[in-house]
PDB file of C-alpha atoms in Angstrom:
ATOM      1  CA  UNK A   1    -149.832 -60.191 -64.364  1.00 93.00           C
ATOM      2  CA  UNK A   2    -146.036 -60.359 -63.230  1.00 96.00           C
ATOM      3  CA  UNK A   3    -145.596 -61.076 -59.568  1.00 97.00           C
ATOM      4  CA  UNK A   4    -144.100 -57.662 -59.371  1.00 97.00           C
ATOM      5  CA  UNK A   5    -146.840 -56.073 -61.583  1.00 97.00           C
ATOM      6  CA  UNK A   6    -149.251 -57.864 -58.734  1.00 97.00           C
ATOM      7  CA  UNK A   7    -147.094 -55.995 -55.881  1.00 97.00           C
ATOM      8  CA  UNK A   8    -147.405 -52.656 -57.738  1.00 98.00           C
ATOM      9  CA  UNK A   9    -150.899 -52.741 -57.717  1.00 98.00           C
ATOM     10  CA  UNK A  10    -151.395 -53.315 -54.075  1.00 98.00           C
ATOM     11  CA  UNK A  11    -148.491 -50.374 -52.975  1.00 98.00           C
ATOM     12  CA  UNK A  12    -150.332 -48.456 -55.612  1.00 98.00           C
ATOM     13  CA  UNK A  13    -153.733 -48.833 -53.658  1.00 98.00           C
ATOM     14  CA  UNK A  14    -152.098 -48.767 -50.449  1.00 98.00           C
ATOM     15  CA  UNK A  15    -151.206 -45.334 -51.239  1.00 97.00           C
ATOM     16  CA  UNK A  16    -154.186 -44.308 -52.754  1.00 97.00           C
ATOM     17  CA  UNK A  17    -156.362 -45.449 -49.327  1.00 96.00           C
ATOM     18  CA  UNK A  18    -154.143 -43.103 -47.133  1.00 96.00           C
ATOM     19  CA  UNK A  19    -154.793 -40.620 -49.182  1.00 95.00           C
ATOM     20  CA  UNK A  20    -157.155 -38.040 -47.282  1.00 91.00           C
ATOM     21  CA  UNK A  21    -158.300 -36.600 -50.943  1.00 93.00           C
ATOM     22  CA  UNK A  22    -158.702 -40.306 -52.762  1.00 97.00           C
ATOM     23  CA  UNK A  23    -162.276 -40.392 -54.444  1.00 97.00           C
ATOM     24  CA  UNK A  24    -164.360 -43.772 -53.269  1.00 97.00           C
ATOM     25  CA  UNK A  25    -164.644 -43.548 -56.970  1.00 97.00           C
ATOM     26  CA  UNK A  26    -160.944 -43.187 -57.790  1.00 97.00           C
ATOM     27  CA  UNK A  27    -159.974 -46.023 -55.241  1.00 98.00           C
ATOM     28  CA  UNK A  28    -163.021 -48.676 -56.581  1.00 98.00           C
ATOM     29  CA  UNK A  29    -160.743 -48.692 -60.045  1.00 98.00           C
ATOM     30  CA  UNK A  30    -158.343 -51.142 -58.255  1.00 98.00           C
ATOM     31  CA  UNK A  31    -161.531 -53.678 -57.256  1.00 98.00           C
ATOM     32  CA  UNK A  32    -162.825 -56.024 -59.740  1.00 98.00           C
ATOM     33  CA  UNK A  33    -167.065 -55.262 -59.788  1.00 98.00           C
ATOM     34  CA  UNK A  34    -167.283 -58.871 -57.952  1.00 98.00           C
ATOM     35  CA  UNK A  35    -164.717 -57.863 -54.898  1.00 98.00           C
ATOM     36  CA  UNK A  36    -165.604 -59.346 -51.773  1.00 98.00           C
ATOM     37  CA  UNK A  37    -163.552 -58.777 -48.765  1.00 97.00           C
ATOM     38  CA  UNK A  38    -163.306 -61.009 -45.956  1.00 97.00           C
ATOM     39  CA  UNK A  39    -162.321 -59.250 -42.443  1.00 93.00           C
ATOM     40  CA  UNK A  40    -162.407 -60.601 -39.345  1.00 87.00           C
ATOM     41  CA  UNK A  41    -165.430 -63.295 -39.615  1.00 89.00           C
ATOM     42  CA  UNK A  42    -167.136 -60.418 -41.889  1.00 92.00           C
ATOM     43  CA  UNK A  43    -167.851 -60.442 -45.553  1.00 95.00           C
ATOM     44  CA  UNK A  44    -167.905 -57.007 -47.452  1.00 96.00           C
ATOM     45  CA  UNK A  45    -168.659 -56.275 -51.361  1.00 97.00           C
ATOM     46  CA  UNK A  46    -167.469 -53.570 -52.757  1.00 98.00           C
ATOM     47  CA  UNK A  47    -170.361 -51.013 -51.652  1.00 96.00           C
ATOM     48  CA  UNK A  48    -169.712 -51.992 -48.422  1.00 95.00           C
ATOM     49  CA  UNK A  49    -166.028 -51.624 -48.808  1.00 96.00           C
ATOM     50  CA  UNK A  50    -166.126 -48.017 -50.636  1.00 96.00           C
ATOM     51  CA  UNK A  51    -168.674 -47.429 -47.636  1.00 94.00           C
ATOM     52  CA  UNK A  52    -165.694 -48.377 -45.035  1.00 91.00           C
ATOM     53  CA  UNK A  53    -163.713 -46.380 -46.885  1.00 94.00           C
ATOM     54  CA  UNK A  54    -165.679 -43.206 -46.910  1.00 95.00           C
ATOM     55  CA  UNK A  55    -166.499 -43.719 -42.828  1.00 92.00           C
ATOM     56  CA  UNK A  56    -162.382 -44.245 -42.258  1.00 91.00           C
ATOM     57  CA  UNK A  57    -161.973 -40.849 -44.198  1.00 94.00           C
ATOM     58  CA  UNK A  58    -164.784 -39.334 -41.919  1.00 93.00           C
ATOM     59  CA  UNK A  59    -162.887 -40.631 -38.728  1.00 92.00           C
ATOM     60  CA  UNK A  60    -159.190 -40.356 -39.489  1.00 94.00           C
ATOM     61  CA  UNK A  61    -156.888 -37.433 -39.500  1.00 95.00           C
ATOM     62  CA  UNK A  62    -154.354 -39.911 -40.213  1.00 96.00           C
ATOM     63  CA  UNK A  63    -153.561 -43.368 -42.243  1.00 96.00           C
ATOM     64  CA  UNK A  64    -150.272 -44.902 -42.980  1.00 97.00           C
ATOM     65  CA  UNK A  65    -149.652 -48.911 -44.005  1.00 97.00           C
ATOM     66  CA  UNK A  66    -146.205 -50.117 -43.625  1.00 98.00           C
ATOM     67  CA  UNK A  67    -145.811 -53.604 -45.544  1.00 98.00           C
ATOM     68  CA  UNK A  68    -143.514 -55.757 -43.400  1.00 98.00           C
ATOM     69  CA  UNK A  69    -143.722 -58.717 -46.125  1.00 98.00           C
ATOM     70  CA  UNK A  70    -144.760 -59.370 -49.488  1.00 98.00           C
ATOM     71  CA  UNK A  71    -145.041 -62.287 -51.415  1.00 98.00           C
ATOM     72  CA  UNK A  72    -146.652 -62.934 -54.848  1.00 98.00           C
ATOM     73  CA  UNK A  73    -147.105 -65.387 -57.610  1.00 98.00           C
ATOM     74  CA  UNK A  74    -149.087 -63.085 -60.037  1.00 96.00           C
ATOM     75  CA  UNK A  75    -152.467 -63.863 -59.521  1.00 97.00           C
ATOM     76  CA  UNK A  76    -152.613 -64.241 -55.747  1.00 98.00           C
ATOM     77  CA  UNK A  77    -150.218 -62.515 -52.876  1.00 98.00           C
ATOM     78  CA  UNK A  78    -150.277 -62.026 -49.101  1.00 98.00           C
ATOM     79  CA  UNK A  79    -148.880 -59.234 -46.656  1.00 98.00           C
ATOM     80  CA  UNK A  80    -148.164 -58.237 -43.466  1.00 98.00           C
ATOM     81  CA  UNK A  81    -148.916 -54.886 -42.806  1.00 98.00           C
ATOM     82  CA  UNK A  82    -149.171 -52.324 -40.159  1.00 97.00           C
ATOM     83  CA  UNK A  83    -151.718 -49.392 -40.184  1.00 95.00           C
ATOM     84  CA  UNK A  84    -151.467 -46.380 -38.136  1.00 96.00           C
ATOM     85  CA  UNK A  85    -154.116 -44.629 -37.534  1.00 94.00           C
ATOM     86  CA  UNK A  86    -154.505 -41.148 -36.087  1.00 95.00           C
ATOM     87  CA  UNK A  87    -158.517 -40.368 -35.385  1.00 93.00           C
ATOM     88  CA  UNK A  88    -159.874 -36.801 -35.657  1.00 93.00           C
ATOM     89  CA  UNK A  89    -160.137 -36.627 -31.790  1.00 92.00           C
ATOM     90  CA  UNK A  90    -156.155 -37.167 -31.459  1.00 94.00           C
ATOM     91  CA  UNK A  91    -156.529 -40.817 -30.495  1.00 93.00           C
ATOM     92  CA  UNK A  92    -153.796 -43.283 -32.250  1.00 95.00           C
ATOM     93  CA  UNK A  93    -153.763 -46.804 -33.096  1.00 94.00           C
ATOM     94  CA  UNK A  94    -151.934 -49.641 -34.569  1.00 95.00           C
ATOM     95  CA  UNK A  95    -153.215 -52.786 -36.408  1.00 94.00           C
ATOM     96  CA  UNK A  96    -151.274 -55.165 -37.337  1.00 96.00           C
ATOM     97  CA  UNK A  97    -152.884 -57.047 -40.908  1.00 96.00           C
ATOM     98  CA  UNK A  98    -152.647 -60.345 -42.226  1.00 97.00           C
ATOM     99  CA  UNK A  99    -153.775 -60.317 -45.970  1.00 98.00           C
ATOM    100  CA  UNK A 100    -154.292 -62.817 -48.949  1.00 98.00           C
ATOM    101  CA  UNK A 101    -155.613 -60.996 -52.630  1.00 98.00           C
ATOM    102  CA  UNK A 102    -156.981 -62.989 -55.293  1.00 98.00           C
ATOM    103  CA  UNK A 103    -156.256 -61.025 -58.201  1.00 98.00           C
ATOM    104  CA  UNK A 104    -157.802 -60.673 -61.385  1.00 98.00           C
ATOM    105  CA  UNK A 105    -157.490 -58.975 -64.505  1.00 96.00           C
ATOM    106  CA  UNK A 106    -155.188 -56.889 -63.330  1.00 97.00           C
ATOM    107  CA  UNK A 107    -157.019 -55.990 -59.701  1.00 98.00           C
ATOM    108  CA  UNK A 108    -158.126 -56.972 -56.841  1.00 98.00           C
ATOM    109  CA  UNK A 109    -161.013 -59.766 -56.897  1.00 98.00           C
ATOM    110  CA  UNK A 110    -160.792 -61.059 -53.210  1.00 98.00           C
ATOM    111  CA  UNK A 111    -159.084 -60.139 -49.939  1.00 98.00           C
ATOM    112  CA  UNK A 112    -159.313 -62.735 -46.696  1.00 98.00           C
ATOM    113  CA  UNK A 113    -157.679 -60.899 -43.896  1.00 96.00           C
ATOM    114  CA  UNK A 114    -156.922 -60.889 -40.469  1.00 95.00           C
ATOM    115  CA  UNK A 115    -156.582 -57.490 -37.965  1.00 93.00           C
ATOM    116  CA  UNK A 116    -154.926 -57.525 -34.316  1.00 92.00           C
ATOM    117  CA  UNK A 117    -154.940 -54.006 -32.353  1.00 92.00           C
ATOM    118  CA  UNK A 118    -151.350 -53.668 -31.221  1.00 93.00           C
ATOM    119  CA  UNK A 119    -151.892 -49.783 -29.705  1.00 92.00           C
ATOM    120  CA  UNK A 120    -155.140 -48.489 -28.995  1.00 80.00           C
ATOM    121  CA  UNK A 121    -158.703 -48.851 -28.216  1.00 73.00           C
ATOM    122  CA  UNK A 122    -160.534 -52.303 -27.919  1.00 67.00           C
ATOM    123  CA  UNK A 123    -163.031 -50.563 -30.343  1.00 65.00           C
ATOM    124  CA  UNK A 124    -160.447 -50.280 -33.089  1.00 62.00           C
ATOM    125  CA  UNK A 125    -160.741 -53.948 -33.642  1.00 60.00           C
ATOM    126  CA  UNK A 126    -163.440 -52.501 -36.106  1.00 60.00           C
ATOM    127  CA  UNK A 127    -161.570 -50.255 -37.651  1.00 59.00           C
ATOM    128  CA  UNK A 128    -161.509 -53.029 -40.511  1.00 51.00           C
ATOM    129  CA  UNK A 129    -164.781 -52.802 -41.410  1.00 47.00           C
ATOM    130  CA  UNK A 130    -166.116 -49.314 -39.810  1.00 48.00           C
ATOM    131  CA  UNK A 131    -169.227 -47.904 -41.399  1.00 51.00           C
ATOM    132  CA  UNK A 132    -170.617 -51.054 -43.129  1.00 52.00           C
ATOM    133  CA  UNK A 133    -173.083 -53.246 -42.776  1.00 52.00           C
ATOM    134  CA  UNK A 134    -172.179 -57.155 -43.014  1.00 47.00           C
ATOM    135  CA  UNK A 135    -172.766 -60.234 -42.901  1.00 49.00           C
ATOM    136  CA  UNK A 136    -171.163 -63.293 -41.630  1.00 46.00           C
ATOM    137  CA  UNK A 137    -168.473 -64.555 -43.460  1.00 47.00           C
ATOM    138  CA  UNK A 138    -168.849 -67.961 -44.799  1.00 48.00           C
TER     139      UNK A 138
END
């Protein structure tokens, strides 16, 4: 995979996340079976992460990610990214996300990533991993 190809995929499943109509199926085709997510001191396979999914679609009116920076070498990459987030009730929020991918065979094998609320809530810190149960990152 290209360093560009590598960028493509994650703008590609970006888009497909903030997608109100995106299928937990549709969006598990850019996770390797193996994924494991690391988010804020939590660890998340990929049930848990289609589950998070699923509970942000219950939750949100709203989801856009702005990528500030991007940087890739093919098979691993990082971003900074901002999500805004509108919530069914009209509340708003903004995280700011700090993101390494592992990738593999053309998707996403690993993310290790760290969330800061810039607007909202204190409870939005979970927004990263809403709806799942985890455990403990090692």
């Amino acid at each position: 995979m290209t360093p560009q190809d590598s960028i493509a995929l994650i703008t590609t499943m970006f888009a497909a996340f903030c997608q109100p109509d995106t299928s937990a199926a549709k969006l598990a085709r850019f996770f390797t079976p193996d994924y494991i997510q690391h988010v804020d001191g939590k660890q998340l396979d990929l049930t848990a992460f289609l589950d998070h999914f699923r509970a942000l679609q219950a939750v949100l009116r709203r989801l856009n990610i702005t990528i500030e920076h991007v940087v890739s070498d093919g098979t691993t990459a990082a971003t900074v990214h901002i999500a805004e987030a509108e919530k069914r009730d009209g509340t708003r929020s903004r995280i700011k996300v700090v993101a390494v991918y592992v990738l593999r065979d053309g998707r996403i094998a690993l993310v290790d990533e760290l969330t800061r609320v810039l607007d909202g809530a204190a409870g939005d810190a979970d927004l990263g991993s809403l709806g799942t149960t985890t455990t403990a990152a090692a």
